[in-house]
mmCIF file of C-alpha atoms in Angstrom:
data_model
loop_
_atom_site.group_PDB
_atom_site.id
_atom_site.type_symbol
_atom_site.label_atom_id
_atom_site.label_comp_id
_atom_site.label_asym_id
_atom_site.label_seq_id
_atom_site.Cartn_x
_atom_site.Cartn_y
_atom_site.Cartn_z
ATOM 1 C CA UNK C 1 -154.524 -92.693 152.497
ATOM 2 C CA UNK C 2 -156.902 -91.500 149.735
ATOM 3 C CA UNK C 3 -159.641 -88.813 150.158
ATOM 4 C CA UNK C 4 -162.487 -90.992 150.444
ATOM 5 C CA UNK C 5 -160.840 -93.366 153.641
ATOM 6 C CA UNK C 6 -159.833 -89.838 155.582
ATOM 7 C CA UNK C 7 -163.403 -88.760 154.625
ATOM 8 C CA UNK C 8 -164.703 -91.653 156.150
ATOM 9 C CA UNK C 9 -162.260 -91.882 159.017
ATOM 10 C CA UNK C 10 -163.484 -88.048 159.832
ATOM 11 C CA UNK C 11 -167.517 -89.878 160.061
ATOM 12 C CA UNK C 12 -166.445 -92.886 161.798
ATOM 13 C CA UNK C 13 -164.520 -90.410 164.677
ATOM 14 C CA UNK C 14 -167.719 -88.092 164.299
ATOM 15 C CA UNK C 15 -170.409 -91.211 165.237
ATOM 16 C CA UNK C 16 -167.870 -94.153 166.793
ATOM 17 C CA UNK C 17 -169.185 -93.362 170.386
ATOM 18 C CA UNK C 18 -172.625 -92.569 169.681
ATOM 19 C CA UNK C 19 -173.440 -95.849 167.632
ATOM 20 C CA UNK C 20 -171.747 -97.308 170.586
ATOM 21 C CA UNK C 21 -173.896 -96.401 172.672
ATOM 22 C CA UNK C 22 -176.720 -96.991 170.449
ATOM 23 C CA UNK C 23 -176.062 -100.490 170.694
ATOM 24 C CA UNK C 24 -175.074 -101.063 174.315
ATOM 25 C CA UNK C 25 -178.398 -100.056 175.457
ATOM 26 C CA UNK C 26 -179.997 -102.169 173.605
ATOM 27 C CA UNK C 27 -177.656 -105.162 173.906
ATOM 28 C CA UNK C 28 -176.088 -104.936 177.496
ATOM 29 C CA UNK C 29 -173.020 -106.710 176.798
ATOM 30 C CA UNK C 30 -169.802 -104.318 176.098
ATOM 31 C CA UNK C 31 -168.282 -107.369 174.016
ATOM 32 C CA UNK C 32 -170.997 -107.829 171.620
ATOM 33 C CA UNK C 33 -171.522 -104.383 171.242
ATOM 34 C CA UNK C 34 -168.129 -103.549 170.179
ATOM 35 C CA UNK C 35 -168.270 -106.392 167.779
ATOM 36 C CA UNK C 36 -171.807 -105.167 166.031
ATOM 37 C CA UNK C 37 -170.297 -101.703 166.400
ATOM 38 C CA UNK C 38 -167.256 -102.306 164.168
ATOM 39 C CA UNK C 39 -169.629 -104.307 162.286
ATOM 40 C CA UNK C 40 -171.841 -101.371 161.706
ATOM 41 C CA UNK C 41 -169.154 -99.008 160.581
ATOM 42 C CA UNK C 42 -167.634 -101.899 158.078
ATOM 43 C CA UNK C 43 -170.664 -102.264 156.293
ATOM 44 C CA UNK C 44 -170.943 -98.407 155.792
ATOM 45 C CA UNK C 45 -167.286 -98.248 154.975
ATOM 46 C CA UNK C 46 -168.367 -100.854 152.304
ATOM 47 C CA UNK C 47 -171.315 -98.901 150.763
ATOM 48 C CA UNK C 48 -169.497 -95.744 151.161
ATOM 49 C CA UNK C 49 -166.853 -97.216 148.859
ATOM 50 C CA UNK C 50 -169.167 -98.761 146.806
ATOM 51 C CA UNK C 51 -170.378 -94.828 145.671
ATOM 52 C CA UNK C 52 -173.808 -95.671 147.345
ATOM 53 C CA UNK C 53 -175.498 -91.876 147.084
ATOM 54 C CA UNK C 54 -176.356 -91.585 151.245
ATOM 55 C CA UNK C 55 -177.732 -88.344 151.896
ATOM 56 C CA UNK C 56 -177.232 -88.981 155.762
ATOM 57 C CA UNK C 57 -174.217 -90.551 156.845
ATOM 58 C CA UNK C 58 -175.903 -90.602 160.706
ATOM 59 C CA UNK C 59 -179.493 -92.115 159.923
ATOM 60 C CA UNK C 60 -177.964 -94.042 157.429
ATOM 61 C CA UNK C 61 -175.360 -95.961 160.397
ATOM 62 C CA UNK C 62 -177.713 -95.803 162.951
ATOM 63 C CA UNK C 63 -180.270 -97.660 160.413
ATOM 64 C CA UNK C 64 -177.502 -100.118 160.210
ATOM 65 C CA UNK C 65 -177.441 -100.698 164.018
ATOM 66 C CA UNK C 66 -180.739 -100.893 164.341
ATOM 67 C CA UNK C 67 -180.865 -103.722 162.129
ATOM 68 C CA UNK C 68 -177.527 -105.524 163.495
ATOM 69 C CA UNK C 69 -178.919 -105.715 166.829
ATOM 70 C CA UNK C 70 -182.393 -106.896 165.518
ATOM 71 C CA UNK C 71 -179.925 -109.838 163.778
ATOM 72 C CA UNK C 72 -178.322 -110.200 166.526
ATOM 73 C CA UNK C 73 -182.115 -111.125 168.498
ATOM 74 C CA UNK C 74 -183.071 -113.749 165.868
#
């Protein structure tokens, strides 16, 4: 594995149950919450690859949450 997938893998352990439970409250449904969840951390895995400069990884995810589950309303 190359430094910048353990890197991430260290943020994704650091915020997995916290964006979680971000989106359960809002959403009530453990299913679709683990789906926008893994959703959530794929897109930031993408940008994060991508060499988007984020200065922080945790209101940058949770801004990406927020969103999905405001998608997921429309």
């Amino acid at each position: 594995m190359d430094t910048s997938n353990e890197q991430f893998s260290h943020i994704y352990d650091q915020y997995i149950e916290k964006i979680y439970r971000f989106v359960y409250l809002k959403i009530s449904s453990q299913e679709v919450a683990e789906d926008i969840t893994s959703k959530v951390f794929l897109k930031g895995f993408e940008a994060y690859k991508k060499g988007q400069e984020i200065k922080n990884m945790g209101a940058f995810l949770y801004q990406i949450a927020r969103n999905s589950v405001i998608d997921h309303y429309r």
